[in-house]
């Protein structure tokens, strides 16, 4: 390849961040299963601790296997730097920890992964971080929710599970006017389908547990710095714009410029809160990403065929999948996810709650469990599982009414997938 040629997405998925191991020649990325790294000498140690040199100290703060994963996702998203952490939820805590003080607020789309709604509503209260909800379909409602204490806006590119596709550019405009960063959880789309930085996002988060890892074998999270936000303009982000006593009075934004956010989250958040990713999980997640484009193509192809099949099935009352031509989010999906609408969908059963229970009990190829983004096809009936504790009205408001079934369509033969759904539906 000539030096000025920019590698394409599939090439980056395989190669970004990785080289043959310089000491052994190993071609696959080694698992550096070590807690700590030997210093060259006392001066080297001092420069690492003082952030004057980049290098490995201790796996809580960084590890060479994790670094391959970090560079790979930064390249795929088009960010300046990234940080790998123990889970998607840890990524959310750490990203906001760099921005928020007790009493601060952030504005979030009301349609999010259920675990994120819990985290924001309950656990973040203990930190004094207040979430203000906005309507995902109304960019104006984000604007209306902004206050002088707002420090960020948080959305999902494609919301889990309802299939809401967000108007990222319109919400990025709101964020720009409010001078706060737009954080996009890009878990369901992955950078193969949607690249939020191209539409004005400032920070991208992932639950790598899902489609990035792709094989249902490891929990992990990623934080990607878009390098676009001016952290020093208003003095509202002191962690980035004020001198850090433990680093000799260094100002992180001044020193690290367009990757200061990623550095702050690593050397303050990850250092002190501690949810580091294990090198073994980083190896599995980075290996998973090597086939991301192939897997996402097949996930989308299979999911569209499933959505079309279900929408014609006489036991199904509705299907929510942005890939369907008649779906209310089809226009936004074509704009933000032109290569496909992902693998996750919900649909409603005419037979209600009992039909949902019968269906998840009747399928054989689909696994009945609470995850998405596996090679395997997955199914869940939220009303009898994840949303069981809610009242019927709350279930319906959360998109988890008694008749709702969620699928994460896998990579099996489409004929087998459709046949399994048909016999599950026959059981209802
Ligand atoms: C699963 C998920 C999370 C949480 O990630 P974990 O890796 O399970 O902690 C966050 N956002 C979305 C959209 C998810 O699907």
CSV table of C-alpha atoms and ligand atoms in Angstrom, one decimal:
chain,number,residue,atom,x,y,z
A,1,UNK,CA,0.0,0.0,0.0
A,2,UNK,CA,1.4,3.5,-0.9
A,3,UNK,CA,2.0,5.7,2.1
A,4,UNK,CA,-0.6,8.3,1.3
A,5,UNK,CA,-3.4,5.7,0.9
A,6,UNK,CA,-5.9,5.7,3.8
A,7,UNK,CA,-6.8,2.1,4.8
A,8,UNK,CA,-10.5,1.2,4.5
A,9,UNK,CA,-12.8,0.1,7.3
A,10,UNK,CA,-12.3,-3.6,6.9
A,11,UNK,CA,-8.5,-3.2,6.8
A,12,UNK,CA,-8.6,-1.1,10.0
A,13,UNK,CA,-10.8,-3.6,11.7
A,14,UNK,CA,-8.1,-6.2,11.3
A,15,UNK,CA,-4.9,-4.1,11.5
A,16,UNK,CA,-5.5,-0.9,13.5
A,17,UNK,CA,-3.4,-0.8,16.6
A,18,UNK,CA,-1.6,-4.1,16.0
A,19,UNK,CA,1.8,-5.0,14.7
A,20,UNK,CA,3.7,-8.3,14.8
A,21,UNK,CA,5.2,-8.7,18.4
A,22,UNK,CA,8.6,-7.1,18.3
A,23,UNK,CA,10.3,-9.6,20.5
A,24,UNK,CA,8.7,-12.9,19.4
A,25,UNK,CA,7.3,-12.2,15.9
A,26,UNK,CA,3.9,-13.4,17.1
A,27,UNK,CA,1.3,-12.2,14.5
A,28,UNK,CA,-1.8,-12.4,16.6
A,29,UNK,CA,-1.8,-9.8,19.4
A,30,UNK,CA,-0.3,-11.4,22.5
A,31,UNK,CA,-2.3,-11.4,25.8
A,32,UNK,CA,0.0,-9.4,28.1
A,33,UNK,CA,-1.4,-11.1,31.2
A,34,UNK,CA,0.6,-9.1,33.7
A,35,UNK,CA,-0.3,-6.6,36.4
A,36,UNK,CA,2.8,-4.4,36.1
A,37,UNK,CA,5.8,-3.5,33.9
A,38,UNK,CA,9.5,-3.1,34.8
A,39,UNK,CA,10.9,0.4,34.5
A,40,UNK,CA,14.2,1.0,32.6
A,41,UNK,CA,15.5,3.1,35.5
A,42,UNK,CA,14.4,5.6,38.1
A,43,UNK,CA,14.2,8.5,35.6
A,44,UNK,CA,12.0,6.5,33.3
A,45,UNK,CA,9.7,5.6,36.2
A,46,UNK,CA,9.5,9.3,37.2
A,47,UNK,CA,8.7,10.4,33.7
A,48,UNK,CA,5.9,7.8,33.4
A,49,UNK,CA,4.4,8.8,36.7
A,50,UNK,CA,4.6,12.5,35.8
A,51,UNK,CA,2.9,11.9,32.4
A,52,UNK,CA,6.0,13.2,30.6
A,53,UNK,CA,6.4,9.9,28.8
A,54,UNK,CA,3.8,7.4,27.5
A,55,UNK,CA,4.4,3.8,28.6
A,56,UNK,CA,3.1,1.0,30.7
A,57,UNK,CA,3.0,1.2,34.5
A,58,UNK,CA,0.2,-1.0,35.9
A,59,UNK,CA,-2.7,-2.7,34.2
A,60,UNK,CA,-5.3,-0.8,36.0
A,61,UNK,CA,-4.2,2.3,34.1
A,62,UNK,CA,-3.1,0.7,30.8
A,63,UNK,CA,-2.0,-2.6,29.2
A,64,UNK,CA,-0.5,-3.3,25.7
A,65,UNK,CA,-3.3,-5.8,24.8
A,66,UNK,CA,-5.9,-3.3,25.9
A,67,UNK,CA,-4.0,-0.6,23.9
A,68,UNK,CA,-4.6,-2.6,20.6
A,69,UNK,CA,-8.3,-2.6,21.3
A,70,UNK,CA,-8.2,1.1,22.1
A,71,UNK,CA,-6.3,2.1,18.9
A,72,UNK,CA,-8.6,-0.1,16.8
A,73,UNK,CA,-11.8,1.5,18.0
A,74,UNK,CA,-10.4,5.0,17.8
A,75,UNK,CA,-9.5,4.3,14.2
A,76,UNK,CA,-12.9,2.8,13.3
A,77,UNK,CA,-14.9,5.6,14.9
A,78,UNK,CA,-12.5,8.3,13.6
A,79,UNK,CA,-11.6,9.6,17.1
A,80,UNK,CA,-8.3,10.8,18.4
A,81,UNK,CA,-7.9,8.3,21.2
A,82,UNK,CA,-9.8,5.7,23.2
A,83,UNK,CA,-9.9,3.9,26.5
A,84,UNK,CA,-10.9,0.3,27.2
A,85,UNK,CA,-12.7,-0.4,30.5
A,86,UNK,CA,-14.4,-3.3,32.3
A,87,UNK,CA,-18.0,-2.9,30.9
A,88,UNK,CA,-20.3,-0.6,29.0
A,89,UNK,CA,-21.7,0.7,32.3
A,90,UNK,CA,-18.2,1.5,33.5
A,91,UNK,CA,-17.6,3.5,30.4
A,92,UNK,CA,-20.7,5.6,31.2
A,93,UNK,CA,-19.5,6.2,34.8
A,94,UNK,CA,-16.0,7.2,33.7
A,95,UNK,CA,-17.0,9.4,30.9
A,96,UNK,CA,-19.4,11.4,33.1
A,97,UNK,CA,-17.0,11.4,36.0
A,98,UNK,CA,-14.6,13.6,34.0
A,99,UNK,CA,-17.4,16.1,33.4
A,100,UNK,CA,-19.7,16.2,36.4
A,101,UNK,CA,-19.5,17.5,39.9
A,102,UNK,CA,-22.2,16.9,42.6
A,103,UNK,CA,-25.3,18.9,41.8
A,104,UNK,CA,-24.5,18.9,38.0
A,105,UNK,CA,-27.0,17.7,35.4
A,106,UNK,CA,-26.9,15.9,32.1
A,107,UNK,CA,-29.7,15.6,29.6
A,108,UNK,CA,-30.5,12.1,28.3
A,109,UNK,CA,-32.8,10.6,25.8
A,110,UNK,CA,-35.7,8.9,27.5
A,111,UNK,CA,-35.3,5.8,25.2
A,112,UNK,CA,-32.1,4.0,26.3
A,113,UNK,CA,-30.9,0.6,27.3
A,114,UNK,CA,-32.8,-0.3,30.5
A,115,UNK,CA,-29.6,-0.7,32.5
A,116,UNK,CA,-28.6,2.8,31.6
A,117,UNK,CA,-32.0,4.2,32.7
A,118,UNK,CA,-31.5,2.4,36.1
A,119,UNK,CA,-27.9,3.6,36.4
A,120,UNK,CA,-28.8,7.2,35.6
A,121,UNK,CA,-32.0,7.3,37.7
A,122,UNK,CA,-30.8,5.6,40.9
A,123,UNK,CA,-27.0,5.0,41.2
A,124,UNK,CA,-25.9,8.3,39.8
A,125,UNK,CA,-28.0,10.0,42.5
A,126,UNK,CA,-25.4,8.8,45.0
A,127,UNK,CA,-22.8,10.9,43.2
A,128,UNK,CA,-25.1,13.9,43.1
A,129,UNK,CA,-25.4,13.7,39.3
A,130,UNK,CA,-28.9,14.5,38.1
A,131,UNK,CA,-30.3,13.2,34.8
A,132,UNK,CA,-33.0,15.3,33.0
A,133,UNK,CA,-34.9,13.2,30.4
A,134,UNK,CA,-35.7,14.4,26.9
A,135,UNK,CA,-37.9,13.1,24.1
A,136,UNK,CA,-35.7,11.2,21.6
A,137,UNK,CA,-38.1,12.3,18.7
A,138,UNK,CA,-37.9,16.0,19.6
A,139,UNK,CA,-34.5,17.7,19.5
A,140,UNK,CA,-36.3,20.8,20.9
A,141,UNK,CA,-37.0,18.9,24.1
A,142,UNK,CA,-33.2,18.5,24.6
A,143,UNK,CA,-32.8,22.3,24.2
A,144,UNK,CA,-35.6,22.9,26.7
A,145,UNK,CA,-34.0,20.6,29.3
A,146,UNK,CA,-30.6,22.5,29.3
A,147,UNK,CA,-29.8,24.5,32.4
A,148,UNK,CA,-26.6,26.3,33.6
A,149,UNK,CA,-25.7,23.1,35.4
A,150,UNK,CA,-26.0,20.9,32.3
A,151,UNK,CA,-22.6,19.3,31.5
A,152,UNK,CA,-23.4,16.8,28.8
A,153,UNK,CA,-26.1,15.4,26.5
A,154,UNK,CA,-26.4,11.6,26.3
A,155,UNK,CA,-28.1,9.6,23.5
A,156,UNK,CA,-28.0,6.2,21.8
A,157,UNK,CA,-27.5,6.2,18.0
A,158,UNK,CA,-30.0,3.3,17.7
A,159,UNK,CA,-31.8,2.9,21.0
A,160,UNK,CA,-31.9,-0.5,22.7
A,161,UNK,CA,-34.5,-2.1,22.4
A,162,UNK,CA,-37.1,0.1,20.8
A,163,UNK,CA,-35.3,0.7,17.5
A,164,UNK,CA,-35.5,4.5,17.9
A,165,UNK,CA,-33.0,6.2,15.5
A,166,UNK,CA,-31.8,9.5,16.8
A,167,UNK,CA,-31.4,12.7,14.7
A,168,UNK,CA,-27.7,13.0,15.9
A,169,UNK,CA,-26.9,16.1,13.9
A,170,UNK,CA,-29.9,18.0,15.2
A,171,UNK,CA,-29.0,17.1,18.8
A,172,UNK,CA,-25.4,17.9,18.2
A,173,UNK,CA,-26.6,21.4,17.2
A,174,UNK,CA,-28.4,21.7,20.5
A,175,UNK,CA,-25.2,20.6,22.3
A,176,UNK,CA,-23.1,23.1,20.4
A,177,UNK,CA,-25.4,26.0,21.3
A,178,UNK,CA,-25.3,24.9,25.0
A,179,UNK,CA,-21.5,24.5,24.9
A,180,UNK,CA,-21.7,20.9,26.2
A,181,UNK,CA,-20.4,17.7,24.7
A,182,UNK,CA,-22.7,15.3,23.0
A,183,UNK,CA,-22.1,11.7,24.2
A,184,UNK,CA,-23.4,8.9,21.9
A,185,UNK,CA,-23.7,5.3,22.9
A,186,UNK,CA,-23.0,3.6,19.6
A,187,UNK,CA,-23.4,0.0,20.9
A,188,UNK,CA,-26.3,-1.1,18.6
A,189,UNK,CA,-25.0,0.5,15.4
A,190,UNK,CA,-21.2,0.0,15.8
A,191,UNK,CA,-19.0,2.2,13.7
A,192,UNK,CA,-19.7,-0.1,10.7
A,193,UNK,CA,-23.2,1.2,10.5
A,194,UNK,CA,-23.0,4.7,12.1
A,195,UNK,CA,-20.1,7.1,12.8
A,196,UNK,CA,-21.4,9.7,15.3
A,197,UNK,CA,-18.3,11.9,15.1
A,198,UNK,CA,-19.2,12.7,11.5
A,199,UNK,CA,-22.5,14.1,12.6
A,200,UNK,CA,-21.2,16.3,15.5
A,201,UNK,CA,-20.8,14.0,18.5
A,202,UNK,CA,-17.9,14.7,20.8
A,203,UNK,CA,-17.6,11.4,22.7
A,204,UNK,CA,-18.6,7.9,21.7
A,205,UNK,CA,-19.2,5.1,24.1
A,206,UNK,CA,-19.6,1.3,23.6
A,207,UNK,CA,-20.7,-1.7,25.4
A,208,UNK,CA,-18.1,-3.8,23.6
A,209,UNK,CA,-19.9,-6.8,25.1
A,210,UNK,CA,-22.3,-6.7,22.2
A,211,UNK,CA,-21.5,-6.5,18.5
A,212,UNK,CA,-17.9,-5.3,18.7
A,213,UNK,CA,-16.8,-8.5,20.6
A,214,UNK,CA,-19.7,-10.2,18.8
A,215,UNK,CA,-19.4,-13.7,20.2
A,216,UNK,CA,-21.1,-13.3,23.6
A,217,UNK,CA,-18.0,-14.3,25.5
A,218,UNK,CA,-16.7,-11.1,27.2
A,219,UNK,CA,-17.9,-8.0,29.0
A,220,UNK,CA,-16.1,-4.8,28.1
A,221,UNK,CA,-16.6,-1.1,27.5
A,222,UNK,CA,-15.0,1.6,25.3
A,223,UNK,CA,-14.8,5.4,25.5
A,224,UNK,CA,-13.7,7.2,22.3
A,225,UNK,CA,-12.6,10.9,22.3
A,226,UNK,CA,-13.6,12.8,19.2
A,227,UNK,CA,-11.1,15.5,19.9
A,228,UNK,CA,-13.6,18.1,18.9
A,229,UNK,CA,-14.6,19.8,22.2
A,230,UNK,CA,-13.0,22.9,23.6
A,231,UNK,CA,-12.7,22.0,27.3
A,232,UNK,CA,-11.1,25.3,28.3
A,233,UNK,CA,-13.5,27.8,26.9
A,234,UNK,CA,-15.8,28.4,29.9
A,235,UNK,CA,-13.9,26.8,32.7
A,236,UNK,CA,-16.8,24.5,33.2
A,237,UNK,CA,-14.8,21.3,33.0
A,238,UNK,CA,-12.2,21.8,35.7
A,239,UNK,CA,-10.8,18.3,35.5
A,240,UNK,CA,-9.5,19.2,32.1
A,241,UNK,CA,-8.9,22.9,32.3
A,242,UNK,CA,-7.4,23.4,35.8
A,243,UNK,CA,-4.0,22.4,37.1
A,244,UNK,CA,-3.7,18.9,38.5
A,245,UNK,CA,-1.8,18.9,41.8
A,246,UNK,CA,-0.9,15.2,41.5
A,247,UNK,CA,0.7,15.8,38.1
A,248,UNK,CA,2.9,18.8,39.1
A,249,UNK,CA,0.2,21.4,38.2
A,250,UNK,CA,-0.2,20.1,34.7
A,251,UNK,CA,-3.4,21.3,32.8
A,252,UNK,CA,-4.5,18.2,30.9
A,253,UNK,CA,-6.3,20.1,28.1
A,254,UNK,CA,-3.2,22.4,27.6
A,255,UNK,CA,-0.8,19.5,27.5
A,256,UNK,CA,-2.8,16.9,25.6
A,257,UNK,CA,-4.9,19.0,23.3
A,258,UNK,CA,-7.4,17.0,21.2
A,259,UNK,CA,-7.0,13.8,23.2
A,260,UNK,CA,-7.1,15.4,26.6
A,261,UNK,CA,-10.5,13.8,27.4
A,262,UNK,CA,-9.2,10.3,26.9
A,263,UNK,CA,-6.1,11.1,29.0
A,264,UNK,CA,-8.2,12.6,31.8
A,265,UNK,CA,-10.5,9.5,31.9
A,266,UNK,CA,-7.5,7.3,32.1
A,267,UNK,CA,-5.1,9.1,34.5
A,268,UNK,CA,-7.9,10.3,36.8
A,269,UNK,CA,-11.0,8.2,36.3
A,270,UNK,CA,-9.7,4.8,35.6
A,271,UNK,CA,-6.8,5.3,38.0
A,272,UNK,CA,-9.0,6.2,40.9
A,273,UNK,CA,-12.3,4.4,40.2
A,274,UNK,CA,-10.5,1.3,38.9
A,275,UNK,CA,-12.8,-0.6,36.4
A,276,UNK,CA,-9.9,-1.9,34.2
A,277,UNK,CA,-10.5,-4.3,31.4
A,278,UNK,CA,-8.6,-7.6,31.7
A,279,UNK,CA,-6.0,-8.2,29.0
A,280,UNK,CA,-7.7,-11.5,28.1
A,281,UNK,CA,-11.0,-9.8,27.5
A,282,UNK,CA,-9.3,-7.2,25.4
A,283,UNK,CA,-7.8,-9.9,23.3
A,284,UNK,CA,-11.2,-11.5,22.7
A,285,UNK,CA,-12.8,-8.2,21.9
A,286,UNK,CA,-10.1,-7.1,19.5
A,287,UNK,CA,-10.2,-10.4,17.8
A,288,UNK,CA,-14.0,-10.0,17.5
A,289,UNK,CA,-13.6,-6.7,15.8
A,290,UNK,CA,-11.5,-8.2,13.0
A,291,UNK,CA,-14.7,-9.7,11.5
A,292,UNK,CA,-17.0,-6.7,12.5
A,293,UNK,CA,-17.8,-5.6,8.9
A,294,UNK,CA,-18.6,-9.2,7.8
A,295,UNK,CA,-20.7,-9.9,10.8
A,296,UNK,CA,-22.7,-6.6,10.7
A,297,UNK,CA,-23.5,-7.2,7.0
A,298,UNK,CA,-24.9,-10.6,7.8
A,299,UNK,CA,-26.7,-9.4,11.0
A,300,UNK,CA,-28.4,-6.7,9.0
A,301,UNK,CA,-29.3,-9.0,6.1
A,302,UNK,CA,-30.8,-11.6,8.4
A,303,UNK,CA,-32.6,-9.1,10.6
A,304,UNK,CA,-34.3,-7.4,7.6
A,305,UNK,CA,-35.5,-10.8,6.4
A,306,UNK,CA,-36.8,-11.6,9.9
A,307,UNK,CA,-38.5,-8.2,10.1
A,308,UNK,CA,-40.2,-8.7,6.8
A,309,UNK,CA,-41.3,-12.2,7.6
A,310,UNK,CA,-42.7,-11.2,11.0
A,311,UNK,CA,-44.5,-8.2,9.6
A,312,UNK,CA,-46.5,-10.6,7.3
A,313,UNK,CA,-47.2,-13.2,10.1
A,314,UNK,CA,-50.8,-13.4,11.2
A,315,UNK,CA,-49.9,-13.8,14.9
A,316,UNK,CA,-47.8,-10.6,14.9
A,317,UNK,CA,-49.5,-7.2,15.4
A,318,UNK,CA,-46.5,-4.9,14.7
A,319,UNK,CA,-42.8,-4.9,14.1
A,320,UNK,CA,-40.4,-2.1,15.1
A,321,UNK,CA,-37.3,-2.2,12.9
A,322,UNK,CA,-35.9,0.9,11.2
A,323,UNK,CA,-34.8,-1.2,8.2
A,324,UNK,CA,-38.5,-1.8,7.2
A,325,UNK,CA,-39.6,0.7,4.5
A,326,UNK,CA,-42.7,1.6,6.4
A,327,UNK,CA,-41.0,2.1,9.8
A,328,UNK,CA,-41.3,5.6,11.4
A,329,UNK,CA,-37.5,5.7,11.8
A,330,UNK,CA,-36.7,4.5,8.3
A,331,UNK,CA,-35.8,8.0,7.0
A,332,UNK,CA,-33.4,8.7,9.9
A,333,UNK,CA,-31.9,5.2,9.5
A,334,UNK,CA,-31.2,5.8,5.9
A,335,UNK,CA,-29.4,9.0,6.8
A,336,UNK,CA,-27.4,7.8,9.8
A,337,UNK,CA,-27.1,4.0,9.2
A,338,UNK,CA,-27.1,3.7,5.4
A,339,UNK,CA,-25.6,0.2,5.4
A,340,UNK,CA,-28.3,-1.3,7.6
A,341,UNK,CA,-30.3,-1.0,10.7
A,342,UNK,CA,-28.6,-3.5,12.9
A,343,UNK,CA,-29.8,-6.8,14.4
A,344,UNK,CA,-32.1,-5.8,17.2
A,345,UNK,CA,-35.8,-5.5,16.8
A,346,UNK,CA,-39.0,-5.7,18.8
A,347,UNK,CA,-42.4,-7.0,17.7
A,348,UNK,CA,-45.8,-7.3,19.3
A,349,UNK,CA,-47.8,-10.6,19.6
A,350,UNK,CA,-51.6,-10.5,19.1
A,351,UNK,CA,-51.8,-13.1,21.9
A,352,UNK,CA,-50.3,-10.8,24.5
A,353,UNK,CA,-48.3,-11.9,27.6
A,354,UNK,CA,-49.2,-15.6,27.4
A,355,UNK,CA,-48.1,-15.8,23.7
A,356,UNK,CA,-44.8,-14.1,24.6
A,357,UNK,CA,-44.1,-16.7,27.3
A,358,UNK,CA,-45.1,-19.5,25.0
A,359,UNK,CA,-42.9,-18.1,22.2
A,360,UNK,CA,-39.7,-17.8,24.3
A,361,UNK,CA,-40.4,-21.3,25.7
A,362,UNK,CA,-41.1,-22.8,22.2
A,363,UNK,CA,-38.0,-21.6,20.2
A,364,UNK,CA,-35.0,-24.0,20.0
A,365,UNK,CA,-32.4,-22.2,17.9
A,366,UNK,CA,-32.9,-18.9,19.6
A,367,UNK,CA,-31.4,-18.6,23.1
A,368,UNK,CA,-33.7,-17.1,25.8
A,369,UNK,CA,-31.4,-14.7,27.6
A,370,UNK,CA,-30.7,-11.0,28.4
A,371,UNK,CA,-28.1,-10.0,25.8
A,372,UNK,CA,-27.7,-8.8,22.3
A,373,UNK,CA,-25.0,-8.8,19.7
A,374,UNK,CA,-24.0,-12.5,19.7
A,375,UNK,CA,-23.3,-14.7,16.6
A,376,UNK,CA,-26.2,-16.7,18.0
A,377,UNK,CA,-29.8,-15.6,17.7
A,378,UNK,CA,-31.2,-14.3,21.0
A,379,UNK,CA,-34.8,-13.8,22.2
A,380,UNK,CA,-36.3,-12.2,25.3
A,381,UNK,CA,-39.8,-11.4,26.5
A,382,UNK,CA,-39.2,-8.3,28.6
A,383,UNK,CA,-42.5,-8.2,30.4
A,384,UNK,CA,-41.8,-11.6,32.1
A,385,UNK,CA,-38.0,-11.0,32.7
A,386,UNK,CA,-36.1,-7.7,32.6
A,387,UNK,CA,-39.2,-5.5,33.1
A,388,UNK,CA,-41.2,-7.9,35.4
A,389,UNK,CA,-41.1,-5.7,38.4
A,390,UNK,CA,-42.8,-2.7,36.6
A,391,UNK,CA,-46.6,-2.0,36.5
A,392,UNK,CA,-48.3,-2.6,33.1
A,393,UNK,CA,-48.4,1.1,32.5
A,394,UNK,CA,-44.7,1.5,33.3
A,395,UNK,CA,-43.9,-1.6,31.0
A,396,UNK,CA,-45.7,0.0,28.1
A,397,UNK,CA,-44.0,3.4,28.6
A,398,UNK,CA,-40.6,1.6,28.6
A,399,UNK,CA,-41.5,-0.2,25.3
A,400,UNK,CA,-41.8,-3.5,27.2
A,401,UNK,CA,-45.6,-4.0,27.1
A,402,UNK,CA,-47.0,-7.5,27.8
A,403,UNK,CA,-47.1,-8.4,24.1
A,404,UNK,CA,-43.5,-7.3,23.2
A,405,UNK,CA,-40.7,-9.7,22.2
A,406,UNK,CA,-37.1,-8.5,21.5
A,407,UNK,CA,-34.8,-10.3,19.1
A,408,UNK,CA,-31.1,-10.0,18.4
A,409,UNK,CA,-30.9,-11.8,15.1
A,410,UNK,CA,-27.7,-13.9,14.8
A,411,UNK,CA,-25.6,-15.2,11.9
A,412,UNK,CA,-27.2,-18.7,11.4
A,413,UNK,CA,-28.7,-19.7,8.1
A,414,UNK,CA,-31.8,-17.5,7.5
A,415,UNK,CA,-34.0,-20.5,6.7
A,416,UNK,CA,-33.2,-22.0,10.1
A,417,UNK,CA,-33.9,-18.7,11.9
A,418,UNK,CA,-37.3,-18.2,10.2
A,419,UNK,CA,-38.3,-21.8,10.8
A,420,UNK,CA,-37.5,-21.5,14.5
A,421,UNK,CA,-39.5,-18.3,14.8
A,422,UNK,CA,-42.4,-19.9,13.1
A,423,UNK,CA,-42.5,-22.9,15.4
A,424,UNK,CA,-42.2,-20.5,18.4
A,425,UNK,CA,-45.1,-18.5,17.1
A,426,UNK,CA,-47.1,-21.7,16.5
A,427,UNK,CA,-46.6,-22.5,20.2
A,428,UNK,CA,-48.4,-19.2,21.2
B,1,LIG,C1,-25.5,-3.6,27.2
B,1,LIG,C2,-25.5,-2.1,27.0
B,1,LIG,C3,-24.9,-1.3,27.9
B,1,LIG,C4,-24.2,-1.7,29.1
B,1,LIG,O1,-23.0,-2.4,28.8
B,1,LIG,P1,-22.4,-3.6,29.7
B,1,LIG,O2,-21.2,-4.0,28.9
B,1,LIG,O3,-23.4,-4.7,29.8
B,1,LIG,O4,-22.0,-2.9,31.0
B,1,LIG,C5,-25.0,0.1,27.6
B,1,LIG,N1,-25.6,0.6,26.5
B,1,LIG,C6,-26.2,-0.3,25.6
B,1,LIG,C7,-26.9,0.3,24.4
B,1,LIG,C8,-26.2,-1.6,25.8
B,1,LIG,O5,-26.8,-2.5,24.9
